[in-house]
Coordinates of C-alpha atoms in Angstrom, one line a residue:
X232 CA 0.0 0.0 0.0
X233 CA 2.8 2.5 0.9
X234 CA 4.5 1.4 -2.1
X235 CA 1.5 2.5 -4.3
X236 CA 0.9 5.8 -2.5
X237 CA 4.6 6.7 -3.1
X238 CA 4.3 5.3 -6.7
X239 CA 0.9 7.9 -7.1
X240 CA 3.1 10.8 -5.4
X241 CA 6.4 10.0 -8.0
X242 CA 3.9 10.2 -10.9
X243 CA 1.2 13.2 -9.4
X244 CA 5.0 15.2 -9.2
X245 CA 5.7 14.1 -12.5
X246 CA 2.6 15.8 -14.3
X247 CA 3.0 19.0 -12.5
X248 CA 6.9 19.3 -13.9
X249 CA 5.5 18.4 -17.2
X250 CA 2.6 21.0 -16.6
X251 CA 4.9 23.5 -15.9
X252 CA 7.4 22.6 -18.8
X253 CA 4.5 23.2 -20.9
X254 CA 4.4 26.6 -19.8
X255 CA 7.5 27.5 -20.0
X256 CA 8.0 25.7 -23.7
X257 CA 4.1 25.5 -25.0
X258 CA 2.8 23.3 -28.1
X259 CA 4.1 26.4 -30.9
X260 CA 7.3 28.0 -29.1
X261 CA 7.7 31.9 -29.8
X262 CA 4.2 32.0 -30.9
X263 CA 2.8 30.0 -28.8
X264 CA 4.1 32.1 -25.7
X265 CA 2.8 35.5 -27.1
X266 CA -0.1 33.9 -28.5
X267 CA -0.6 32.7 -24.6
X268 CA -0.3 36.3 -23.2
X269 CA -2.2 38.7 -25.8
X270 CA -5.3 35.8 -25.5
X271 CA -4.8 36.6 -20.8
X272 CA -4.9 40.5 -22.1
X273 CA -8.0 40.1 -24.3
X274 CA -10.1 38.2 -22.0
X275 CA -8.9 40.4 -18.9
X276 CA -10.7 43.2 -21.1
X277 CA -13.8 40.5 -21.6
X278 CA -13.8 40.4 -17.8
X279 CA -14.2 44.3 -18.0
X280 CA -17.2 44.2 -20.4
X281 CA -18.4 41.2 -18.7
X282 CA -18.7 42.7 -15.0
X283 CA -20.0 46.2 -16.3
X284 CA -21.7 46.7 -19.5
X285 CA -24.9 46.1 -18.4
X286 CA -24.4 48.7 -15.8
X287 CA -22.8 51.2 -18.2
X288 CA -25.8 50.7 -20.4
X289 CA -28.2 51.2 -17.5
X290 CA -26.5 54.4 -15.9
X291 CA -24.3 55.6 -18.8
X292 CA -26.0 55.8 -21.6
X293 CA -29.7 55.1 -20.0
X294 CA -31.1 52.4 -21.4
X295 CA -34.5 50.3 -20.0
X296 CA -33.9 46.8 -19.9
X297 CA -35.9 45.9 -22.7
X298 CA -33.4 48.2 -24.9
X299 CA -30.6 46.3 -23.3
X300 CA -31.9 42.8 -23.4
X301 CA -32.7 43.7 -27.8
X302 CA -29.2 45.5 -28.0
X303 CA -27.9 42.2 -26.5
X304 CA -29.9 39.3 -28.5
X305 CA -28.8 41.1 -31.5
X306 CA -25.5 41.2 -31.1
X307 CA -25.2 37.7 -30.5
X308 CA -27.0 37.0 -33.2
X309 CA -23.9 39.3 -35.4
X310 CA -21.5 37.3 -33.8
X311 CA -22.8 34.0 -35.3
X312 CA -21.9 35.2 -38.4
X313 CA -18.2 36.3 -37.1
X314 CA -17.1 32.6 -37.1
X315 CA -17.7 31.6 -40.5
X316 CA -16.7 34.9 -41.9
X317 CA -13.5 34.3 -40.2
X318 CA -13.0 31.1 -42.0
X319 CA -13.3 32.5 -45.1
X320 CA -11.3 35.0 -44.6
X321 CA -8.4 32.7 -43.3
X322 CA -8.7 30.7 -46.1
X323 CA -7.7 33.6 -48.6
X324 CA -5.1 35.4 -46.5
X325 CA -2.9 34.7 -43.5
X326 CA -4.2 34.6 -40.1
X327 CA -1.7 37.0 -38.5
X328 CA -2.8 40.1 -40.1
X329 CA -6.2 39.4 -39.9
X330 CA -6.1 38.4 -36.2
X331 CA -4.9 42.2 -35.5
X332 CA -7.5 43.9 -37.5
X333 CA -10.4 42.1 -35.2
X334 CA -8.3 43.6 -32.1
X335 CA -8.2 47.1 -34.0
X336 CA -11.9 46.6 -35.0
X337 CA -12.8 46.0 -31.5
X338 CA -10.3 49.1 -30.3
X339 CA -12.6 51.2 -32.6
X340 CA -16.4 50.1 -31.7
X341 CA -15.4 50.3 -27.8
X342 CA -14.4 53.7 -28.6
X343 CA -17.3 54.2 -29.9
X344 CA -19.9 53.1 -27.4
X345 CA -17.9 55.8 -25.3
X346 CA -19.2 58.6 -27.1
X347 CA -22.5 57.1 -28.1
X348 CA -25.3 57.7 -26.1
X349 CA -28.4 56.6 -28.0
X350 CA -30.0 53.2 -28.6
X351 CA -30.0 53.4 -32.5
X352 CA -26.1 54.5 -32.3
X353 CA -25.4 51.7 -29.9
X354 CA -27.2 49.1 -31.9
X355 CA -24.5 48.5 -34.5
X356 CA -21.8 49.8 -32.6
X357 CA -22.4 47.1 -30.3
X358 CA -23.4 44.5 -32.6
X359 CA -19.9 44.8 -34.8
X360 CA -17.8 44.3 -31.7
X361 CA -19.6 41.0 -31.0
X362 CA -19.1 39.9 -34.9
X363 CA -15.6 41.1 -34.1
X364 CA -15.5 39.1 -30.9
X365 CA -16.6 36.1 -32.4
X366 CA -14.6 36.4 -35.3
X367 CA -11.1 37.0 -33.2
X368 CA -11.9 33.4 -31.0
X369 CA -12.0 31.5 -34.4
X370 CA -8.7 33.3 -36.0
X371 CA -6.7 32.3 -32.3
X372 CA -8.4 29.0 -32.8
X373 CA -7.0 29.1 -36.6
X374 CA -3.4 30.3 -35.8
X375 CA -3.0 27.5 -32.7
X376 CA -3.9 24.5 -34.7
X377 CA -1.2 25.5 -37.5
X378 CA 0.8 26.5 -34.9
X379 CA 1.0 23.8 -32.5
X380 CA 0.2 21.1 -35.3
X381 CA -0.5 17.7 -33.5
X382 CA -0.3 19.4 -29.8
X383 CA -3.2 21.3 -30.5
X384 CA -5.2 19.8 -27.6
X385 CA -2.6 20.5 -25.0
X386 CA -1.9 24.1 -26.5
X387 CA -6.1 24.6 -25.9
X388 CA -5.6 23.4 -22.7
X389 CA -3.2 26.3 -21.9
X390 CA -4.9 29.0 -23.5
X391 CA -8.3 28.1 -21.7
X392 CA -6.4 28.6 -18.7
X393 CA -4.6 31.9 -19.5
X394 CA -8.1 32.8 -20.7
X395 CA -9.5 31.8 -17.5
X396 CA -6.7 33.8 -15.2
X397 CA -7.4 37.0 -17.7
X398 CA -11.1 36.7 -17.3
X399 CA -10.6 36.6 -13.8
X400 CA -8.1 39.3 -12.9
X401 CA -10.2 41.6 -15.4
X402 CA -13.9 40.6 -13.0
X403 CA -11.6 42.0 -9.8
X404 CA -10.8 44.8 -11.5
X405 CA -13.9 45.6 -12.7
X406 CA -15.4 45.3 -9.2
X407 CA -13.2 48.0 -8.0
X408 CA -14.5 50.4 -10.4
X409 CA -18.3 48.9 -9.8
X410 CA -17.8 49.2 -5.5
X411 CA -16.9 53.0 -6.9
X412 CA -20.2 53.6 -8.8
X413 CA -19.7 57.0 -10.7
X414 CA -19.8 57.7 -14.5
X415 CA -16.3 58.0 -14.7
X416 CA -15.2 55.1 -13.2
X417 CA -17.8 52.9 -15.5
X418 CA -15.9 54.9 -18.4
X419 CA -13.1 54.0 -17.2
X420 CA -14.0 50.4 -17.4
X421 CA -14.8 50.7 -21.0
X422 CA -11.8 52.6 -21.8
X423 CA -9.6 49.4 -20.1
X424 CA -11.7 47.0 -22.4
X425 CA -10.6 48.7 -25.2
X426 CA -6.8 49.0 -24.7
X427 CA -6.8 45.8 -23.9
X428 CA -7.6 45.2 -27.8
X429 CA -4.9 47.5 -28.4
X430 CA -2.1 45.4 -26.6
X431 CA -3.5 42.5 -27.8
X432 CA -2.9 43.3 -31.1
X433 CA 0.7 44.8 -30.6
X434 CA 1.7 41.2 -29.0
X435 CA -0.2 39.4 -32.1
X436 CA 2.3 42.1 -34.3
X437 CA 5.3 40.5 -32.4
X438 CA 4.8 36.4 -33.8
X439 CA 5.2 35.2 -37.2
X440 CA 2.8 33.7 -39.7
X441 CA 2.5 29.6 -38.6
X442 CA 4.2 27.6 -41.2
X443 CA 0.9 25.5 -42.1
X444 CA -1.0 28.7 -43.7
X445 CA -4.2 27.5 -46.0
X446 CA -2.7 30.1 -48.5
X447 CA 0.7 28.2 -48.7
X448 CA -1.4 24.7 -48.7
X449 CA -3.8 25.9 -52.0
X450 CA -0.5 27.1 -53.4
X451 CA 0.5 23.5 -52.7
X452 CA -2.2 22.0 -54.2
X453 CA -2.5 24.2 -57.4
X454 CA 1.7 23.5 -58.5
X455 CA 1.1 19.4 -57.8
X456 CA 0.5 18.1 -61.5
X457 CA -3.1 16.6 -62.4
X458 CA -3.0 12.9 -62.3
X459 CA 0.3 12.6 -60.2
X460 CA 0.8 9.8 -58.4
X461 CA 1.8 11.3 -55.4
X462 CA 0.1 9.2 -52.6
X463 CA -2.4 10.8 -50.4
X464 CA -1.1 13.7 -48.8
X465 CA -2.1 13.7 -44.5
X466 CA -5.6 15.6 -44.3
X467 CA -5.9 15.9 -48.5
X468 CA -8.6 13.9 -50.5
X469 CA -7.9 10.3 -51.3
X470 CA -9.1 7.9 -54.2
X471 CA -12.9 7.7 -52.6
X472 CA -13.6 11.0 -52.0
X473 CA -12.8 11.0 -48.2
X474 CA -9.7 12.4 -46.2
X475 CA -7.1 11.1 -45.1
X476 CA -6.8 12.3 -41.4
X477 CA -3.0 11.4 -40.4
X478 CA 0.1 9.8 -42.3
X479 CA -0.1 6.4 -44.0
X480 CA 0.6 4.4 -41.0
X481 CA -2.9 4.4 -39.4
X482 CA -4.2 7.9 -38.6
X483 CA -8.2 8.0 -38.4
X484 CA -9.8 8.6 -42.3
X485 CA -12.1 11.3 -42.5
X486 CA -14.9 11.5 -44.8
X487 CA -14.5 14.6 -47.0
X488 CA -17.0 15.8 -49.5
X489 CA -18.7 14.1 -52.2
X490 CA -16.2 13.2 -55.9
X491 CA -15.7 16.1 -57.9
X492 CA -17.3 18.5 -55.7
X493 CA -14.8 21.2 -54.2
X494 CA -13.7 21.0 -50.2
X495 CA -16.8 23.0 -48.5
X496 CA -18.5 22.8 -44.7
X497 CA -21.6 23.9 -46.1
X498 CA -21.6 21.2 -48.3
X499 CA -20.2 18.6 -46.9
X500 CA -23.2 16.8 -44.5
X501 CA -21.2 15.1 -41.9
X502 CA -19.7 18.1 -40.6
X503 CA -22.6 19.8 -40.1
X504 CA -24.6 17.3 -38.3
X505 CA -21.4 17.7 -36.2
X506 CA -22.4 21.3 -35.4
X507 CA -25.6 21.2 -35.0
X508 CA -25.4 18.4 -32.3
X509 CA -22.1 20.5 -31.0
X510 CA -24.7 23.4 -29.8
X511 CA -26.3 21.5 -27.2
X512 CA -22.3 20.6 -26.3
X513 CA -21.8 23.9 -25.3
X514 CA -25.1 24.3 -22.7
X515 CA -22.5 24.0 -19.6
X516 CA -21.9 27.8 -20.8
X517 CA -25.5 28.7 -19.5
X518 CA -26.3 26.3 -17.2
X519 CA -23.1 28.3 -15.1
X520 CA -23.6 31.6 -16.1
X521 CA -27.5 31.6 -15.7
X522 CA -29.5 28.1 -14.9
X523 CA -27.7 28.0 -11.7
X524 CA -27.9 31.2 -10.6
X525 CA -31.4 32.2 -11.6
X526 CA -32.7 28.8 -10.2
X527 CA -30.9 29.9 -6.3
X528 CA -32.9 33.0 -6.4
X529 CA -36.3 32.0 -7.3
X530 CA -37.1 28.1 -7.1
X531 CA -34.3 27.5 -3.9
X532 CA -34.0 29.5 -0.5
X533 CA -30.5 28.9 -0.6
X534 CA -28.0 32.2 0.4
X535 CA -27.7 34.2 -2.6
X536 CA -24.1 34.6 -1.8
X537 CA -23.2 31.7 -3.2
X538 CA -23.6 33.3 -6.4
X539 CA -20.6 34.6 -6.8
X540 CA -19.0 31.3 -5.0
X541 CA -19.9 29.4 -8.6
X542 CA -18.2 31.6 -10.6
X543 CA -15.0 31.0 -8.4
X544 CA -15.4 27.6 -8.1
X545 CA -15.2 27.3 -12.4
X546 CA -12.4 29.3 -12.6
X547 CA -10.5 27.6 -10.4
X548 CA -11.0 24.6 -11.3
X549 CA -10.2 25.6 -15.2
X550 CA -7.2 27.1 -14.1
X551 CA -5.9 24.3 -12.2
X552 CA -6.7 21.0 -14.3
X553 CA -7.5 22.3 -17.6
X554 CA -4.0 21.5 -18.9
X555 CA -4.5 17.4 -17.1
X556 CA -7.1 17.3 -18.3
X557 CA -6.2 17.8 -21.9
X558 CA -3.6 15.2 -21.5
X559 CA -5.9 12.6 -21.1
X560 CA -8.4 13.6 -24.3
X561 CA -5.9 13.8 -26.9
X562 CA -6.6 12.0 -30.2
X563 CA -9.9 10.8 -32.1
X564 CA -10.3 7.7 -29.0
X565 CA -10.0 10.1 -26.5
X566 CA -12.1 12.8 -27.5
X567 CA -14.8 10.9 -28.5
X568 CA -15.4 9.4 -25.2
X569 CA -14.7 13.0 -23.7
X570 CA -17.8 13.2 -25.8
X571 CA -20.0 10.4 -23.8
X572 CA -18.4 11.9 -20.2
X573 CA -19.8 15.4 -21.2
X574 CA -23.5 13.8 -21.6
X575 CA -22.8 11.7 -18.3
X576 CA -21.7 14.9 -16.2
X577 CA -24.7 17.4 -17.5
X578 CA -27.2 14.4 -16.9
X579 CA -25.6 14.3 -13.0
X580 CA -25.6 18.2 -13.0
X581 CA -29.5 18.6 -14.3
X582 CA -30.6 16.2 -11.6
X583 CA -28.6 18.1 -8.9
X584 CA -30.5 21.3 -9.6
X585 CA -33.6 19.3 -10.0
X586 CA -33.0 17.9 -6.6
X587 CA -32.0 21.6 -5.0
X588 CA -35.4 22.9 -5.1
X589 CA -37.1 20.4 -2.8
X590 CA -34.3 21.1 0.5
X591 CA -33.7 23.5 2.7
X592 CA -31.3 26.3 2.4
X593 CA -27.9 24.5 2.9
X594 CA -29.2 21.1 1.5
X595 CA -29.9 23.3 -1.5
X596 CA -26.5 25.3 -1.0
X597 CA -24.6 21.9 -1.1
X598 CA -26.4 20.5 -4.1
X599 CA -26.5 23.8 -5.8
X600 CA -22.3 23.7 -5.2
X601 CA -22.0 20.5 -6.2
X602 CA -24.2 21.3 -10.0
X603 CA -21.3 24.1 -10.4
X604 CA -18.6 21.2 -9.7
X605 CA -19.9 19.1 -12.4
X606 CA -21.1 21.5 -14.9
X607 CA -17.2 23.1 -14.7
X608 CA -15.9 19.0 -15.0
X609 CA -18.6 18.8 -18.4
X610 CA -16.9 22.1 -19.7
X611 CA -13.4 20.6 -19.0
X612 CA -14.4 17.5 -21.1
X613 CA -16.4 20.0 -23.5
X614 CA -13.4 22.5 -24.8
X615 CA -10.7 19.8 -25.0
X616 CA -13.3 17.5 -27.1
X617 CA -15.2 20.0 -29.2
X618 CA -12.0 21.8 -30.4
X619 CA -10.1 18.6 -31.1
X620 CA -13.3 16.6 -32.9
X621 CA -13.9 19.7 -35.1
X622 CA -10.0 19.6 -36.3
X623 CA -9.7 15.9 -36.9
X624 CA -13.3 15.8 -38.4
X625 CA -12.0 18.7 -41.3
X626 CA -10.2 18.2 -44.2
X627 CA -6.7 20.0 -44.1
X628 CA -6.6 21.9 -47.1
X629 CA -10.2 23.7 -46.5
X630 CA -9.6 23.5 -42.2
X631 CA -9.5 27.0 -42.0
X632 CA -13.9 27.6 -43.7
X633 CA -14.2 23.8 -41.7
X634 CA -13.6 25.6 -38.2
X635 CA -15.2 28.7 -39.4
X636 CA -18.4 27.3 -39.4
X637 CA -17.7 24.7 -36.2
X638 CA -17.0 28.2 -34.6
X639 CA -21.1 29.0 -34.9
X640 CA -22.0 26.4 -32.4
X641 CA -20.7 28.3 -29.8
X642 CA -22.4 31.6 -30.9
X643 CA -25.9 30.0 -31.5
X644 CA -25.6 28.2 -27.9
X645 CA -24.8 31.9 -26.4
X646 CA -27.9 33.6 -28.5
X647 CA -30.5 30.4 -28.2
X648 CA -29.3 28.4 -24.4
X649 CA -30.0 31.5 -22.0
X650 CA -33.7 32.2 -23.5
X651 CA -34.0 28.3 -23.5
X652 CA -33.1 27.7 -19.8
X653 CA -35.5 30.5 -18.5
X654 CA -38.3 30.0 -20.9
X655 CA -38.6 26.4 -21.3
X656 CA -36.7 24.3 -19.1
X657 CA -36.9 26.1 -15.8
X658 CA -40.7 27.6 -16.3
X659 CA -41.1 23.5 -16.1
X660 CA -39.7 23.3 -12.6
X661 CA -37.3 20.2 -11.6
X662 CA -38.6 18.2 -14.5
X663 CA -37.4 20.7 -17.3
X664 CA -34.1 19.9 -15.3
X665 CA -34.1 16.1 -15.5
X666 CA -35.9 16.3 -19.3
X667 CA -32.7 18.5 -20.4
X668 CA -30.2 16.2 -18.4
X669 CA -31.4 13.7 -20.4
X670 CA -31.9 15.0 -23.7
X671 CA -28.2 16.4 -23.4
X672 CA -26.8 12.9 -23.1
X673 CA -28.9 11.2 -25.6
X674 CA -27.5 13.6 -27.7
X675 CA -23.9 13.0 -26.4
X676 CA -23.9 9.4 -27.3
X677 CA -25.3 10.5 -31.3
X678 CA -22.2 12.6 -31.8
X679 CA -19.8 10.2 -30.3
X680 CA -21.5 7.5 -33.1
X681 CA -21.6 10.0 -35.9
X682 CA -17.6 11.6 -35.0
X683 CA -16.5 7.8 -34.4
X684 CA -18.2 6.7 -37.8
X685 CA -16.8 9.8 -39.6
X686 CA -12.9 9.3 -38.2
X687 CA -13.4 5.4 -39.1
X688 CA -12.6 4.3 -35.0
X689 CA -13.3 1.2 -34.3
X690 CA -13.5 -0.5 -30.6
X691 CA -11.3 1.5 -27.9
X692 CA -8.5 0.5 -27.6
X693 CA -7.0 -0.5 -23.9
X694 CA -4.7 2.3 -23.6
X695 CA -7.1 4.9 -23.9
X696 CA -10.2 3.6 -22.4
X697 CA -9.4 5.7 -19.0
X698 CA -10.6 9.2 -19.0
X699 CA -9.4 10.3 -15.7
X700 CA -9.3 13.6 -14.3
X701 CA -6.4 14.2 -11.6

């Protein structure tokens, strides 16, 4: 027994040197390391907006809350279009450049909601920073798969944790100025927001194109000769019209589109069913940021400071087991059953919140605590399986308009989940809990079929049947 305690010390010792080799020398190098730092100054400014634009609306610029909650859905509705515009975009010219003009963009429309003071000005002054917004996440997405190549899982595993830190720092910082409560500090706010965009895009100015551009692989494809009998290329078409997804000597075949047809998401049917059951993949976003808390304040008589204590508890936890985690999800085996252990954790999660309405305060405080500790474990196994699945799942030579689109599921989750929690499933009461639990996990266990099916995976093997999280 001592032997095996010292034997789980050795190796729990071992994971943390490796951790923090990985942050000294991330997946990418040079870029990878600045990449890492402008992503912690962007979302510190996100945690500015975050924490206070609701505020600045209200007391700023005066708007009711119906003008807000309109100013809002629309803009998340523009950002859905930010993702696949992005692909398109990186599929002409190289990410770099473009990454810096969504930072300058957003640098510009912040700017502008400073001096605008009416809804109609606002509208698409707000609405073009969240196209921005959206647009910026899939170009960092874009620039660390070519970057970091097959150590794209662990190199998303260390950016959701300097995300997570930024995000953080920038919610203290914003509570400062909120505990302060004039105009000027909520300006102030705004103002921080927006140079954050601006240092952003100075350290973006500071890497160097990735070597695995899409304009570099087109100019690839267009010099090879018609008819040469080259061999498949890793991620090109093959004989039968699918893709090869790794070199010759077993990596997973992807089905690409149909013969004769040019490399397309929009065409290509697999990969969107792939989206569309993604969307309900990304609920855990919600389910934190407003099932749980709306459901404490009006169906539970647990202490409304606890509030607060879920948001702590995910970022936390992100911080501290995001990169393990992603050690243990890596390839097409892994992150397909990541897929299965998503559904299993929101099923767990639904029933805890279903459960928290029927005890008393701390019954409900404990249950309500331990929803957050799942729902943060299903977004764990969420962002390490969704990014990875929507790489391996997309040709090479079209990845960049491939992720463009994947990029919407996110966007349509953040527009549709919130009005879908309050209207539907918590106006039913505990059962709209367990009926959502359930429906989130049936759905789990079609995209693990269809993504296993696509990649050609057949049993798991031994060595990566354990998902464990430590």
């Amino acid at each position: 027994m001592r032997r095996r305690e010292e034997g789980g010390r050795a190796r729990a010792r071992g994971e943390r040197r490796g951790l923090l080799a990985q942050l000294r020398d991330p997946p990418g190098g040079r870029n990878a390391r600045i990449m890492l730092l402008a992503l912690a100054v962007d979302r510190t400014g996100s945690g500015l907006w975050a924490a206070s634009s609701v505020l600045y609306l209200t007391f700023v610029t005066h708007l009711s809350a119906q003008q807000i909650g309109v100013l809002l859905g629309v803009a998340g509705v523009a950002g859905i279009a930010g993702s696949p515009l992005a692909g398109r975009l990186a599929g002409r010219f190289p990410v770099r450049p473009l990454l810096i003009g969504c930072h300058l963009l957003r640098l510009v429309t912040l700017v502008l909601v400073l001096v605008s003071t009416g809804f109609d000005a606002l509208l698409p002054v707000v609405a073009v920073t969240y196209l921005g917004d959206r647009a910026a996440k899939t170009l960092e997405m874009l620039f660390a798969t070519r970057a970091a190549g097959e150590r794209r899982a662990a190199y998303q595993a260390l950016s959701r944790s300097a995300a997570n830190a930024g995000y953080g720092v920038g919610a203290g910082i914003a509570a400062i100025g909120l505990a302060v409560g004039t105009t000027g500090a909520y300006r102030v706010l705004i103002l921080g927001n927006a140079l954050s965009f601006l240092v952003a895009a100075a350290l973006v100015w500071r890497t160097t194109e990735p070597e695995e551009s899409a304009v570099a692989a087109g100019a690839v494809a267009k010099a090879r000769p018609a008819g040469a009998d080259s061999g498949p290329v890793a991620g090109g078409p093959v004989a039968d019209g699918s893709v090869s997804g790794g070199p010759a000597s077993g990596g997973p075949v992807v089905e690409g589109p149909e013969p004769g047809r040019p490399a397309g998401p929009w065409r290509d049917r697999g990969y969107l069913r792939f989206v569309l059951l993604d969307i309900p993949m990304n609920l855990d976003d919600s389910v934190l940021a407003v099932g749980l808390p709306l459901w404490l304040v009006d169906r539970t008589s647990a202490p409304h400071a606890l509030v607060p204590a879920f948001l702590v508890l995910n970022t936390v936890l992100v911080v501290v087991l995001q990169l393990s985690v992603s050690r243990r999800a890596e390839g097409p085996h892994r992150a397909t059953r990541a897929v299965l252990l998503y559904g299993v954790l929101m099923f767990v999660c639904c029933g805890f919140l279903a459960v928290a309405a029927r005890g008393g305060s701390w019954t409900a405080g404990v249950v309500l605590l331990a929803a957050a500790l799942l729902v943060t474990l299903a977004e764990l196994m969420r962002s390490v399986s969704s990014w990875e699945l929507a790489v391996l799942l997309a040709p090479r030579e079209a990845r960049a308009a491939y992720l463009g689109v994947a990029g919407m599921s996110q966007s349509i989750q953040k527009s549709a989940g919130p009005p879908l929690l309050t209207g539907v499933v918590m106006a039913a009461g505990p059962a709209g809990w367990l009926v959502l639990g359930t429906a989130v996990a049936g759905l789990a266990v079609v995209q693990r079929r269809t993504c296993a099916r696509r990649l050609g995976l057949g049993p798991v093997r031994k060595e990566t049947a354990g998902l464990v999280i430590g």
